[in-house]
């Protein structure tokens, strides 16, 4: 609202909508670019003792843009026996779910596209939509590898949906709200054991849930060690095997933007989102217009670093092993900690 | 056989090459048939594996090699011994020098000559270096096959030290073509011994690194332990050799047990590693230990290089006396041997190439029955084949 | 360390060339003769190195069984074929080296001579088993008559013979009776001809003559057979 006051505006509904759409259209590809360049190109090459891209732009920073342009130029190949409509739609469906994930992510008290009362569950529900896109891609490609990848992805995403939900429930119980802004505010005003000096984010109390959430995130993103659906040495990239050019770019964009969005959700749920400890949201509301996005971005990069660190280090689980991890390991842990959280909530 | 005319033959071969639906025997109706390869990242080239699946489980699978067959046994019949040396370089292309050694030894056996001690030592050093270059890449590739891409970059990085050493002696990084009947083409360059010792240090560090990054990794062990179990009797009857056999607990290394004359392994103190588990993990583990052991062997060989010529007195134009000889050595991939039949001519009358991967991969239908598709990749990676070694 | 210098085999025997007798391999041969009787047609021993045994075609599988069960040869080394017909095409290269050695391109095919352990037919199938614990190998050969190039399969004895026999079958045209997968291994289905037979032309050479070897011209004033001890050639 402060921006509106500053500009002395009372924008109409369609104006805000257009602005929001434009912001989203700008933000989502940018986040994918940032993660791709920082982690996929630069961090990965440093970890693997090589130099990485060097030519495009200063220190190769524009490599991903150049790749994007290259992908755009490529022929849009659809396999002969593919289900053409479904094949073409699949990356769109995945990308839509990615876009919608960003909708509920608050970057400042008022800087959120849609401040839904049930924001967290909107995010979890929407992230499941990508399963449909993946299945569509796997089925419509008319390729056995794609089909196996699609089916594996569906099984995996559904299996890891549950620990993710349970991990979120812990935070929701502690915060007492489903609203993302509410969760940030709850962390901002949360004092462990009631002590003023222990103004800490929920990661301290929900540490097991954080690990469960990160593991589930890794699985939702189909990244190693949970990348059985796309296993490039085995299923030759699974459901994306038949995609090339622009449509593959959409998958790529969706993958990295989703990573960014999930890192944002994790940062909001466990690290206090855009807020800093000891810097009260309501008191410094104006400051947060500028501080909030920067803080959130920093936290997202931190969590993304964890995601990609694991990605570049570990081999992958087998399909049955990762199902076992979800059902026998992550879900019991999250259930136990859920009980602990609930009891603690009632006691305090 | 009435030989068809040349044009008929050529037309036929061209037609066969154009026909992509070869080996129709494998295409059946039961279950889902999954073609792994010929263009597939897990097949190290152009091996085709036809797997019949029930869901994720493999009912049966059948490798179908031959997409890169180069007919070396036929070509060897029209080339002189030195020229055959160039051919056999291309069999196992990651450890090329090791391919030359058994062939040269077989020819030397027929000619009843032996290389001078210095040549034997350098030969053994290069033999071990190509083993390291080969298996180091295997270890990295193992990571890549299992999804840990970082290992493969480490492998390429450290393999470079070995390739540089091979290059500075032979002039070739990939295909040295350095071994000659009666010795070696050249002596070592100046300062090479110290450089190689430094490289061996780096390789030992690499082994430690991979032991923590990959072999010791919990997920790696989850994926490989108990997968692809090959009991020792089966391994022997399939003719598995090298680390695949030692990974099945058979304590047999040709370098120690039946070292052909011409390689000074009896002068060195080293250990043959075995692992009793018989699974994919044990095969990978044995290979890692082998690289480390090879670095120690190279160190010892470097310390004990005798002085002297590197070439025995051999005629300029080599005519190998009549006879038959079989020499088998412990190559990076396993036991590799050449059965050379000579008729006293410039060219061998017949060369039967016994390559390790050919036998190693022939066990795939046996060991891959009933496993999951991801395990097929693990088993293939741990069996470790090079396609040139199958399609000779 | 066990058997580091493998005292029981090669080096010792070769160190005493004046006594070209190999008790180990003589013993093996005696055992084989005892087990197989008349089926052992011929044999050859290179002391301290190798043992060749030619058996009849009928005793082919029996020989493998005896080698595996009685002589500890549990390791299947290889199996392949031999075509003793001298190549009707010569070396397919009228190169400078040929001219140097033969004076003129040799077109007259030489008489057919079999190798170690003899042979009466053009085609032979041969295989080798190895005893990992003992350190010796045995090479078996069997004659295949021209009108019936078939032999019983070794797959039930050594499972690893599968691929070797398939390769041998497509390359030489042998038939391995009872083979579980009697189709091509390397060659496309329906390939005509048997490439490793000597009368199968090497088409590349037929179409384009071998360019020749230019670097083996003798040095001035150097006799043939006088290696200079520095390098083989060049």
XYZ file of C-alpha atoms in Angstrom, chain C residues 2-215:
214
model
C 51.361 -66.759 -2.825
C 53.221 -68.045 -5.861
C 54.757 -64.739 -6.659
C 57.250 -66.167 -9.058
C 55.057 -69.090 -10.163
C 57.815 -71.609 -9.690
C 55.783 -74.517 -10.940
C 55.423 -73.288 -14.506
C 56.971 -71.137 -17.096
C 60.137 -69.446 -15.858
C 61.829 -72.528 -14.438
C 61.082 -74.680 -17.419
C 62.349 -72.076 -19.797
C 65.474 -71.615 -17.797
C 66.519 -75.159 -18.713
C 66.088 -75.446 -22.432
C 68.415 -78.441 -22.626
C 65.754 -80.586 -20.957
C 62.672 -79.894 -23.064
C 60.445 -82.076 -21.002
C 57.444 -80.838 -19.128
C 56.331 -83.316 -16.497
C 53.268 -81.290 -15.604
C 51.916 -81.235 -19.125
C 53.034 -84.786 -19.880
C 51.029 -85.785 -16.853
C 48.017 -83.837 -18.067
C 48.257 -85.459 -21.456
C 48.540 -88.910 -19.921
C 45.485 -88.219 -17.822
C 43.561 -87.053 -20.859
C 44.547 -90.155 -22.813
C 43.470 -92.275 -19.901
C 40.084 -90.594 -19.669
C 39.333 -90.166 -23.334
C 41.138 -93.175 -24.782
C 41.380 -93.169 -28.551
C 39.545 -89.897 -28.806
C 42.859 -88.089 -28.295
C 44.139 -88.040 -31.831
C 47.261 -86.020 -31.531
C 48.998 -83.695 -29.160
C 51.745 -81.184 -28.937
C 53.627 -79.855 -25.958
C 55.750 -76.780 -25.875
C 57.636 -77.361 -22.657
C 56.861 -74.929 -19.945
C 54.359 -73.111 -22.038
C 51.373 -74.829 -23.438
C 49.648 -78.049 -24.314
C 47.692 -78.710 -27.495
C 45.411 -81.708 -27.719
C 43.500 -82.742 -30.812
C 40.448 -84.803 -30.057
C 37.865 -86.351 -32.316
C 34.761 -84.384 -33.052
C 32.640 -86.876 -31.130
C 34.721 -86.456 -27.981
C 34.634 -82.658 -28.108
C 32.250 -82.203 -25.218
C 33.731 -85.118 -23.274
C 37.132 -83.504 -23.471
C 35.710 -80.293 -22.026
C 34.017 -82.224 -19.227
C 37.219 -84.067 -18.401
C 39.215 -80.854 -18.454
C 36.738 -79.142 -16.194
C 36.054 -81.917 -13.714
C 39.305 -83.849 -13.624
C 41.983 -81.369 -14.619
C 40.776 -78.288 -12.690
C 40.328 -76.302 -15.899
C 37.335 -74.358 -14.623
C 38.080 -71.120 -16.445
C 36.680 -70.892 -19.954
C 39.201 -68.943 -21.954
C 37.957 -68.834 -25.522
C 36.595 -70.856 -28.394
C 37.043 -70.176 -32.054
C 37.708 -71.714 -35.411
C 40.675 -72.190 -37.682
C 40.632 -72.251 -41.435
C 43.829 -73.808 -42.696
C 43.206 -73.031 -46.337
C 45.952 -70.715 -47.559
C 44.299 -67.523 -48.604
C 43.519 -67.575 -52.319
C 43.981 -63.828 -52.345
C 47.451 -63.793 -50.851
C 47.971 -60.850 -48.629
C 45.822 -58.597 -50.721
C 48.591 -56.092 -50.924
C 51.071 -55.701 -53.681
C 53.110 -53.385 -51.594
C 56.724 -52.444 -51.694
C 57.377 -54.752 -48.831
C 55.997 -57.705 -50.733
C 58.109 -56.864 -53.674
C 61.093 -56.562 -51.400
C 60.620 -59.943 -49.832
C 59.062 -62.042 -52.537
C 60.507 -60.350 -55.549
C 57.160 -60.601 -57.247
C 53.580 -60.898 -56.118
C 53.003 -64.439 -55.049
C 49.902 -65.842 -56.638
C 50.448 -69.578 -56.295
C 48.614 -70.715 -53.142
C 50.774 -72.660 -50.756
C 49.791 -76.189 -49.715
C 47.476 -76.511 -46.786
C 49.374 -77.208 -43.576
C 47.790 -77.598 -40.209
C 49.336 -76.242 -37.064
C 50.252 -77.846 -33.785
C 48.685 -81.183 -33.018
C 48.085 -81.674 -36.709
C 44.846 -81.876 -38.566
C 43.296 -83.661 -41.506
C 40.639 -81.194 -42.514
C 40.430 -77.629 -43.630
C 38.422 -76.458 -40.648
C 39.198 -76.952 -37.035
C 37.374 -75.765 -33.986
C 39.608 -74.966 -31.073
C 39.146 -73.814 -27.555
C 41.183 -73.215 -24.483
C 40.509 -73.859 -20.835
C 42.561 -72.639 -17.969
C 43.125 -73.886 -14.452
C 43.313 -70.762 -12.293
C 44.479 -72.601 -9.220
C 47.129 -74.618 -11.040
C 48.426 -72.168 -13.571
C 48.192 -74.146 -16.783
C 45.960 -74.058 -19.800
C 44.991 -76.671 -22.361
C 44.131 -75.924 -25.965
C 41.792 -78.435 -27.534
C 41.329 -78.814 -31.249
C 38.942 -80.913 -33.254
C 38.755 -81.552 -36.981
C 35.528 -80.747 -38.752
C 34.982 -82.497 -42.091
C 34.085 -80.178 -44.943
C 30.732 -81.819 -45.604
C 29.525 -81.550 -42.024
C 30.826 -78.546 -40.143
C 29.008 -79.329 -36.960
C 30.066 -80.087 -33.441
C 28.171 -80.415 -30.192
C 27.867 -77.274 -28.154
C 29.883 -76.650 -25.016
C 27.264 -74.400 -23.439
C 26.045 -77.012 -20.919
C 29.624 -77.440 -19.692
C 30.857 -73.873 -19.883
C 28.062 -71.326 -20.041
C 30.537 -68.780 -21.348
C 30.895 -70.766 -24.564
C 27.587 -69.279 -25.665
C 28.864 -66.100 -27.263
C 32.118 -67.620 -28.432
C 30.228 -70.325 -30.306
C 27.825 -67.829 -31.815
C 30.705 -65.720 -33.015
C 32.502 -68.776 -34.368
C 29.342 -70.016 -36.062
C 28.707 -66.796 -37.959
C 32.351 -66.168 -38.784
C 33.225 -69.689 -39.949
C 29.881 -71.266 -40.725
C 30.137 -73.996 -38.128
C 27.046 -75.479 -36.577
C 26.994 -75.986 -32.854
C 24.446 -78.684 -32.251
C 22.208 -77.934 -29.294
C 23.157 -74.318 -28.915
C 20.403 -72.449 -27.061
C 20.605 -69.273 -29.148
C 21.726 -70.333 -32.597
C 21.496 -66.932 -34.224
C 24.001 -64.282 -35.175
C 25.864 -62.354 -32.564
C 27.700 -59.673 -34.496
C 26.464 -59.881 -38.042
C 23.036 -58.747 -39.150
C 20.372 -61.365 -39.583
C 20.629 -62.902 -43.003
C 24.225 -61.946 -43.658
C 25.620 -64.132 -46.411
C 29.053 -65.607 -46.233
C 31.398 -66.374 -43.405
C 33.862 -63.529 -43.001
C 36.715 -65.273 -41.264
C 37.007 -68.023 -43.840
C 40.082 -67.569 -45.938
C 38.106 -67.531 -49.174
C 35.926 -64.636 -48.037
C 37.450 -61.637 -49.765
C 38.454 -58.630 -47.750
C 36.388 -56.233 -49.760
C 38.182 -53.103 -48.726
C 41.368 -54.482 -50.222
C 39.633 -55.631 -53.362
C 38.250 -52.208 -54.049
C 41.244 -50.106 -53.160
C 44.751 -51.518 -53.216
C 46.848 -51.208 -50.146
C 48.870 -48.038 -50.568
C 52.015 -49.772 -49.479
C 54.623 -49.342 -46.884
C 57.208 -46.742 -47.600
C 59.359 -46.729 -44.516
